[in-house]
């Protein structure tokens, strides 16, 4: 590259020792300080699991490494991206002048500017070294870990071209990449898609039937907002069509247009009452423009423009209720579990639905939506003619990793459809969407295919049967949030939203309402909430998916390893309770013996079983032990977040019964194991966790009372319950080159928590306020 001078402002050490993955896990390592100290043992090479494809070390090539061991590969590829970009600039109308030449570059003012820029850049780099160490084995807190090398490289390469995916002319390459990514996400979740042409010479493929459509958003909150926006517009669309048929001369010939009701009966749309229009079948609503066009030979753009004059999107609620509806006057509601993300009530507020109309459904002890409570709320809406926009099934809550019973929610919808009540079902899989790759077949010819045991190898094994069932039916949801920048390991911002029926996107468009049924859109930027958005995000997801396929052989391996590691961490944590420690752990999800109400002796026996047959065994040994593995699969939460808290023993070994002291204890633990802005303590933080709180108002009596009983408290019944969160996104937590890191984590926890408790007790739980 003539004229291009690259100066690297950092040095890295090349590692000559090969970076070899060892699939052995605990290796009889130290678990609880001196109590469970065992000698380290290496598994023979023949006992290591060899993953199909590129061998056992294939996954290690996908990340920079916790010590930057793959820096040479990344640097080589980053330089390659810059080289191609410089050549792109040089080859574009090469006869044009430049504003630079060697004389300018050698001038004192130029050199001074470069020196200043380097100096300030080094300062920035030094500042950034106080960032959270989310690449580390010690980072077990947030929904954030290292990013994939392909994700970083794809983002960096596209960043050089600064494409804005708001319009195709501003992003002629990354718009197409986003279209491909949308299809990839849809297929990952089980939706049929329309193929995207790979070049201008490829024919546009039209498909019959319903196909899905997806796109990139900045995050899951915006995706959730868009999903709710779509559901709102969908609910009132038939009301708008009736008004248009009644008032628009352009549609005068279509006054006899008929639609099919939930009962299967067909009637002229213009004759239906408000309640019937608000509860037409979803796909029937979405096909109205096409059907009017086909039956009455009308241009679909003319139809869309006529209807647009009466939509809630254009008129707002007041006009719709005041002028287009005479019988139903109740504002619509949506339902989501009490463990919902805050983006749902926020989205309802933004859309004018009202945050109080995003109604909470109670949860059980496992933070699953209570189906009986949902049914009773829907019955109330039916009896009182309250329109229901959607019901949100959370496929991985962000603090407990709980998966709602989607299959039961869909069954309840079928039940209420027979009664005349229709609503959309949205799956909020922002966190948990990529875990479905554990089930996806390497045969990508049909997005509905699931991997066989032979194809999935160990990827699907740690997933419980309950969770597996929900993922096997997620493609039946009408819309799904999925965030590549969470369990897809790509850089921010890269959320995503997928629609089961691609026509849904037309309900959230601010351009001509053309329906692209089975065709390919000219752009993606006209749909959804955002305006400008980085094409680099689409490139990051695109390249990461190219290298790490979203099936059981790619992302499924990463997710499966994290499932294993989360359950192993859970097992190690709960076995603290049979050690002679001054405190004990209370996991949100108790061990099965406690959950089943077994005797104290049986509970003790199960703890010992977990310690002897799971904690100190390797993954291979656990899988070879049918009894141990059956229990292992049922340990902990639904996905890879471990939620827990600590209480302590009094001098007589009775449990502390003061809720205020429990909260103070857990707050102190959290502060000890977390980063603090503007404080130079990154290297002092031995483990990174995060925290939150359960409240009676937020989660309901069932969960709070059950948890309080296990904690052993008897006062402050309405107090919050503060807890610790450990999110396992590290596939190598039990697979470092030196074995498992969980024993060290346990030792660090026990040492620091014991010291923390001693300090609080010495201060009588009244610590001196910090300056």
mmCIF file with all atom_site columns, C-alpha atoms in Angstrom, residues 153-163 174 177 535-537 539-540:
data_model
loop_
_atom_site.group_PDB
_atom_site.id
_atom_site.type_symbol
_atom_site.label_atom_id
_atom_site.label_alt_id
_atom_site.label_comp_id
_atom_site.label_asym_id
_atom_site.label_entity_id
_atom_site.label_seq_id
_atom_site.pdbx_PDB_ins_code
_atom_site.Cartn_x
_atom_site.Cartn_y
_atom_site.Cartn_z
_atom_site.occupancy
_atom_site.B_iso_or_equiv
_atom_site.pdbx_formal_charge
_atom_site.auth_seq_id
_atom_site.auth_comp_id
_atom_site.auth_asym_id
_atom_site.auth_atom_id
_atom_site.pdbx_PDB_model_num
ATOM 1  C CA . UNK A 1 153 ? -14.099 -7.373 12.245 1.00 0.00 ? 153 UNK A CA 1
ATOM 2  C CA . UNK A 1 154 ? -17.408 -6.994 10.443 1.00 0.00 ? 154 UNK A CA 1
ATOM 3  C CA . UNK A 1 155 ? -18.264 -3.866 12.437 1.00 0.00 ? 155 UNK A CA 1
ATOM 4  C CA . UNK A 1 156 ? -14.814 -2.330 11.930 1.00 0.00 ? 156 UNK A CA 1
ATOM 5  C CA . UNK A 1 157 ? -14.765 -3.010 8.197  1.00 0.00 ? 157 UNK A CA 1
ATOM 6  C CA . UNK A 1 158 ? -18.209 -1.487 7.612  1.00 0.00 ? 158 UNK A CA 1
ATOM 7  C CA . UNK A 1 159 ? -17.469 1.407  9.990  1.00 0.00 ? 159 UNK A CA 1
ATOM 8  C CA . UNK A 1 160 ? -14.827 2.640  7.526  1.00 0.00 ? 160 UNK A CA 1
ATOM 9  C CA . UNK A 1 161 ? -17.576 3.162  4.946  1.00 0.00 ? 161 UNK A CA 1
ATOM 10 C CA . UNK A 1 162 ? -19.993 4.859  7.399  1.00 0.00 ? 162 UNK A CA 1
ATOM 11 C CA . UNK A 1 163 ? -23.184 3.534  5.818  1.00 0.00 ? 163 UNK A CA 1
ATOM 12 C CA . UNK A 1 174 ? -25.205 -2.809 4.293  1.00 0.00 ? 174 UNK A CA 1
ATOM 13 C CA . UNK A 1 177 ? -26.579 -7.211 4.532  1.00 0.00 ? 177 UNK A CA 1
ATOM 14 C CA . UNK A 1 535 ? -24.834 -0.289 8.638  1.00 0.00 ? 535 UNK A CA 1
ATOM 15 C CA . UNK A 1 536 ? -21.850 -1.542 10.625 1.00 0.00 ? 536 UNK A CA 1
ATOM 16 C CA . UNK A 1 537 ? -24.211 -3.312 13.026 1.00 0.00 ? 537 UNK A CA 1
ATOM 17 C CA . UNK A 1 539 ? -22.230 -6.158 8.895  1.00 0.00 ? 539 UNK A CA 1
ATOM 18 C CA . UNK A 1 540 ? -21.189 -7.350 12.358 1.00 0.00 ? 540 UNK A CA 1
#
